[in-house]
XYZ file of C-alpha atoms in Angstrom:
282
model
C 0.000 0.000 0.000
C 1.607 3.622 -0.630
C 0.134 6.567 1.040
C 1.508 9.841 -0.660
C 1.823 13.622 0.659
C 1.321 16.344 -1.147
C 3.707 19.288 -0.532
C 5.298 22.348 -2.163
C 7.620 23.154 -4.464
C 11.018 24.538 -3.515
C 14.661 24.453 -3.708
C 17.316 23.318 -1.876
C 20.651 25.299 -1.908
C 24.052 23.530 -2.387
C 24.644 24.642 0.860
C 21.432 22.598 2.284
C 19.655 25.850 4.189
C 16.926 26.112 2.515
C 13.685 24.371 1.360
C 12.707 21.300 0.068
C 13.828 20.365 -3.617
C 9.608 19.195 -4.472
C 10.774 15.597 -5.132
C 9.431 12.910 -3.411
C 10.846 11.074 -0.513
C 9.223 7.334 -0.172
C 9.850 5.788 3.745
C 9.809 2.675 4.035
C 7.315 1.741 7.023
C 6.481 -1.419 9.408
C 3.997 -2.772 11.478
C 5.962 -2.165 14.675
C 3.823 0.531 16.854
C 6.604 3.379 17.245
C 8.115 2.749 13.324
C 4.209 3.636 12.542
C 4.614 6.488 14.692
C 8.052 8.086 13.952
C 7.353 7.294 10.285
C 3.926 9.193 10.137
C 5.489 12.910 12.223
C 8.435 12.410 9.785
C 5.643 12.460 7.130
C 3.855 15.329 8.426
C 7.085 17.553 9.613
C 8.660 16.977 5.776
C 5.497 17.805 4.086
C 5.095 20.809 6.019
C 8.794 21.648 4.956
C 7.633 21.456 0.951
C 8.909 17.488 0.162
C 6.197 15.267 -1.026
C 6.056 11.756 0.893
C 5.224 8.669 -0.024
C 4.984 5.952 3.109
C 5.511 2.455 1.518
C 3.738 -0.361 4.011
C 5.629 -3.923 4.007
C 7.847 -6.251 6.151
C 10.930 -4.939 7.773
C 13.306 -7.408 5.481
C 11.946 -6.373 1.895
C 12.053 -2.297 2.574
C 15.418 -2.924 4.267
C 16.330 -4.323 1.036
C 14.574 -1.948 -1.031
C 16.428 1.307 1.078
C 19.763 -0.736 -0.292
C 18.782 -0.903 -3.728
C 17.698 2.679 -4.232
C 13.974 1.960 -4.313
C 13.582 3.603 -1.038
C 14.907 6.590 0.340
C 14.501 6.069 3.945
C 13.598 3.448 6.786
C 13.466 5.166 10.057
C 14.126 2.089 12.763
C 17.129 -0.139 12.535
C 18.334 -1.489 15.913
C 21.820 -1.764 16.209
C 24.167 -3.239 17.583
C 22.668 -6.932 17.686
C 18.892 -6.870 16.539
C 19.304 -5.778 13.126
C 23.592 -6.508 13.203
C 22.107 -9.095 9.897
C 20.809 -6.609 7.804
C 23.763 -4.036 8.716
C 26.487 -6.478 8.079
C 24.796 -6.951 4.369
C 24.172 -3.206 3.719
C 25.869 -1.224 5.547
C 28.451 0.654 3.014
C 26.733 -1.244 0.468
C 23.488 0.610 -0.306
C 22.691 1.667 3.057
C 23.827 5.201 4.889
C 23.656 4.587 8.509
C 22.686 8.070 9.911
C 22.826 8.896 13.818
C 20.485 7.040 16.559
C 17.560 9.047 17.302
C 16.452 6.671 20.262
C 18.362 4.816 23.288
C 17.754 2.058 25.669
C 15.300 -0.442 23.339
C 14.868 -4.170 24.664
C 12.905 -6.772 23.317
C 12.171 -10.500 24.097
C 9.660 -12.616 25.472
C 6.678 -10.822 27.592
C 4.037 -12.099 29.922
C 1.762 -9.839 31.719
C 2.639 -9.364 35.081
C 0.044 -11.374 37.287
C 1.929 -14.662 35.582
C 4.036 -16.469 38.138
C 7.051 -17.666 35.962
C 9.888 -14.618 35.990
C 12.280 -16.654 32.996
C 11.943 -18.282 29.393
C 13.610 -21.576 31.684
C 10.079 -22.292 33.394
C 8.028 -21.292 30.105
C 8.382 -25.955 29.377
C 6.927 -26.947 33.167
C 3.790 -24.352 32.783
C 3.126 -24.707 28.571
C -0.193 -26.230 29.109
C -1.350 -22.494 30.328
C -0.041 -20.733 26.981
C -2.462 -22.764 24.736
C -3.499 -20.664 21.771
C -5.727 -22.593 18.708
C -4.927 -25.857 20.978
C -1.716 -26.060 20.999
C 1.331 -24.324 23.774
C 2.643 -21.117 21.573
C 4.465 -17.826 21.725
C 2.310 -15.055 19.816
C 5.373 -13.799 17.246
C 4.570 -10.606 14.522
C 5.770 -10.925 11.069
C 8.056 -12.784 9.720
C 10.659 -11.208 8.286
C 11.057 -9.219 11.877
C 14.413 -9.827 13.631
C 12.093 -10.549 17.002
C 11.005 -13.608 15.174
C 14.270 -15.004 14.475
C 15.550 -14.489 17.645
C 12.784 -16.170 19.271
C 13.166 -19.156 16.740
C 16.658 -19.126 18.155
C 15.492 -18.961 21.830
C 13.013 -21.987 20.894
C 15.779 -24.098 19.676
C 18.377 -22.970 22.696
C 15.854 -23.595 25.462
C 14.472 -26.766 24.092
C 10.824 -24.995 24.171
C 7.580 -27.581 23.544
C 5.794 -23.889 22.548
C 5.297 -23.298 18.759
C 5.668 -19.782 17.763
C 2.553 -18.339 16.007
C 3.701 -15.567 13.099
C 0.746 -12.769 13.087
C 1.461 -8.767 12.895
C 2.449 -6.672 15.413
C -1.588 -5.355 15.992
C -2.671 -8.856 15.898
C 0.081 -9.663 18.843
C -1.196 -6.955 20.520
C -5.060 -7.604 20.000
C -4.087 -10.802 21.438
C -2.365 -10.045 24.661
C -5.480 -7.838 25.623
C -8.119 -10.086 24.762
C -5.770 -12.547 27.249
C -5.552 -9.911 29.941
C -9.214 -8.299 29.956
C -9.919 -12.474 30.845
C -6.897 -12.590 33.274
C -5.554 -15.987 31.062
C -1.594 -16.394 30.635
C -0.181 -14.872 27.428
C 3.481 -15.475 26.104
C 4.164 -13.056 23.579
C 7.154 -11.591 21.393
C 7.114 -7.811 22.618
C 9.645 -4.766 22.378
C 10.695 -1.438 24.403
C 9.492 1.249 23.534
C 6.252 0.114 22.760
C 2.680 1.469 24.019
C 1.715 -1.392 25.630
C 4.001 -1.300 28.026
C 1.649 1.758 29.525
C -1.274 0.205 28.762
C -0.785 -2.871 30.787
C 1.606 -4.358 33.908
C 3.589 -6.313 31.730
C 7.300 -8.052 32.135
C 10.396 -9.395 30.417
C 10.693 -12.976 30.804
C 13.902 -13.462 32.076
C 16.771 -14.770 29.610
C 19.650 -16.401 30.879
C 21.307 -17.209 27.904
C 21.251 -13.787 26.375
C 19.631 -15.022 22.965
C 17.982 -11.698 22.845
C 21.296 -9.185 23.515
C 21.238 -6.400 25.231
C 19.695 -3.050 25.311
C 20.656 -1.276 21.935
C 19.846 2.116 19.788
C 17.376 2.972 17.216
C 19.052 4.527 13.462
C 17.283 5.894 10.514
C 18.993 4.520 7.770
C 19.017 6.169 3.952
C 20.232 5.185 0.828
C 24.028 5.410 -0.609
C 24.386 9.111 -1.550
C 21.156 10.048 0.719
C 23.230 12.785 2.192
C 24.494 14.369 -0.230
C 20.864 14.311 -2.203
C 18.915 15.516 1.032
C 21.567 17.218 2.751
C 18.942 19.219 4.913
C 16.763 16.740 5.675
C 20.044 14.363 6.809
C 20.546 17.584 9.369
C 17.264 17.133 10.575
C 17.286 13.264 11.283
C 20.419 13.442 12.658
C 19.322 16.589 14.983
C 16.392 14.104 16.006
C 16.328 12.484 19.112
C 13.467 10.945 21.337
C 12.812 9.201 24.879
C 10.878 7.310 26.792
C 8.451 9.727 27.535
C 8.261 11.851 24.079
C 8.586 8.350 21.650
C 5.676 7.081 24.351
C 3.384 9.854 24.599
C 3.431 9.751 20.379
C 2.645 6.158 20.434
C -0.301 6.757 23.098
C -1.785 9.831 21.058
C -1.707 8.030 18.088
C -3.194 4.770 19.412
C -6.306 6.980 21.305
C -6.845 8.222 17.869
C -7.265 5.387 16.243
C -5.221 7.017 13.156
C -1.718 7.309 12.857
C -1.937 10.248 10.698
C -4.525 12.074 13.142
C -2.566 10.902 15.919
C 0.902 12.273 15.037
C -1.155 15.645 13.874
C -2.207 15.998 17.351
C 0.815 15.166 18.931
C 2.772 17.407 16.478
C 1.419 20.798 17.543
C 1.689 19.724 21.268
C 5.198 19.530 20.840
C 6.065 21.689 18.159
C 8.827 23.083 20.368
C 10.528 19.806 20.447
C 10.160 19.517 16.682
C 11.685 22.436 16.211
C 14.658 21.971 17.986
C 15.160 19.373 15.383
C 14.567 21.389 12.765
C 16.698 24.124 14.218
C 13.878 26.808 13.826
């Protein structure tokens, strides 16, 4: 699915101080709650700076490949340095500018919420019978092609798990866990920081012993080769952009009480236009 923005026409100076050039830039997005959200402001603060935008829906893998290729100009979340280390060791200086972190501190592994007794993936075999989803003991995964899902294959195989993992979306994970909480049933699902639901509901980390899922890392935008030097202005402005816990969540929470990531990151947008601004060094 593309969704485009319409913007004005400008120009760009060599010297990259000025306004947008009027082409388009197409982002890559995914179904991963705060790439929906960072991807849709980024949408709305460009257009408002005269580029036209074109969000591009699909799974993290294929836009990853199409940002290396040229057929993307931007993806806005790659986790470095062990989530998405894969996709970095393939692209990085080969297709892909690697621009600087805009977020610190993610985590992501296997969640429960919190009124479940087991604390580690190690006691997930001895209680399975509890995590039965369509009759059988799984783990509610996302998409496929999402690192999350790879890892947790990995943690399946490491910890000798009797669960099957269930490949869904990241909504459909969600939709899941709070069907399971609003009936107080046990729920093992794969689940990242930052993420709404984390405010939502008491939820925790099951813990990992064996450090299949790494430790905590940082979120990059990642362009094109030669997205710099094509969008030097707009390269200012990602690299001037940086978020926390409470400014990444609060844009996730807006935009999830709207029901419309566009309307959502609207709202939040002239809330914090100060914050955007600083970005944009108005």
């Amino acid at each position: 699915m593309v969704v485009t923005g319409c913007g004005n026409t400008g120009g760009e100076k060599q010297d990259g101080e000025s306004t947008a050039k009027g082409e388009t830039i197409d982002i890559g997005v995914f179904n991963w709650a705060e790439n929906i959200a960072a991807v849709n402001l980024w949408k709305l603060v460009l257009e408002e700076e005269g580029y036209d935008v074109k969000l591009i829906e699909g799974e993290k893998q294929p836009l990853f490949a199409a940002v290396a290729s040229g057929d993307l100009d931007l993806a806005c979340e790659v986790w470095l340095p062990n989530t998405d280390e894969p996709f970095a060791e393939k692209y990085k200086g080969n297709g892909w500018e690697v621009l600087e972190p805009w977020y610190e501190g993610t985590y992501l592994g296997l969640v429960v919420p919190e009124y479940v007794e087991i604390d580690s993936i190690t006691e997930l075999n001895a209680n399975k019978d509890k995590y039965i989803v369509n009759g059988e003991p799984s783990i509610v995964g996302i998409d496929g092609g999402a690192s999350l899902m790879r890892m947790t294959e990995e943690a399946i195989k490491s910890y000798d798990l009797d669960l099957r993992l269930i490949e869904s979306s990241g909504p459909a994970m969600t939709a899941t866990l709070k069907q399971s909480i609003e009936e107080k049933k046990p729920v093992v699902v794969t689940l990242w920081s930052p993420h709404w639901a984390f405010a939502d509901f008491d939820l925790k980390y099951l813990e990992d012993p064996e450090g299949i899922y790494g430790e905590k890392e940082k979120i990059y935008p990642v362009g094109h080769e030669g997205f710099s030097e094509k969008y030097p202005t707009v390269t200012k402005w990602l690299n001037n952009w940086h978020m926390d816990d409470q400014s990444l969540g609060s844009l996730m929470s807006t935009i999830n009480d709207a029901g419309d990531p566009a309307e959502g990151a609207k709202i939040w947008l002239e809330e914090n236009r100060d914050l955007v601004n600083e970005w944009l060094e108005k």
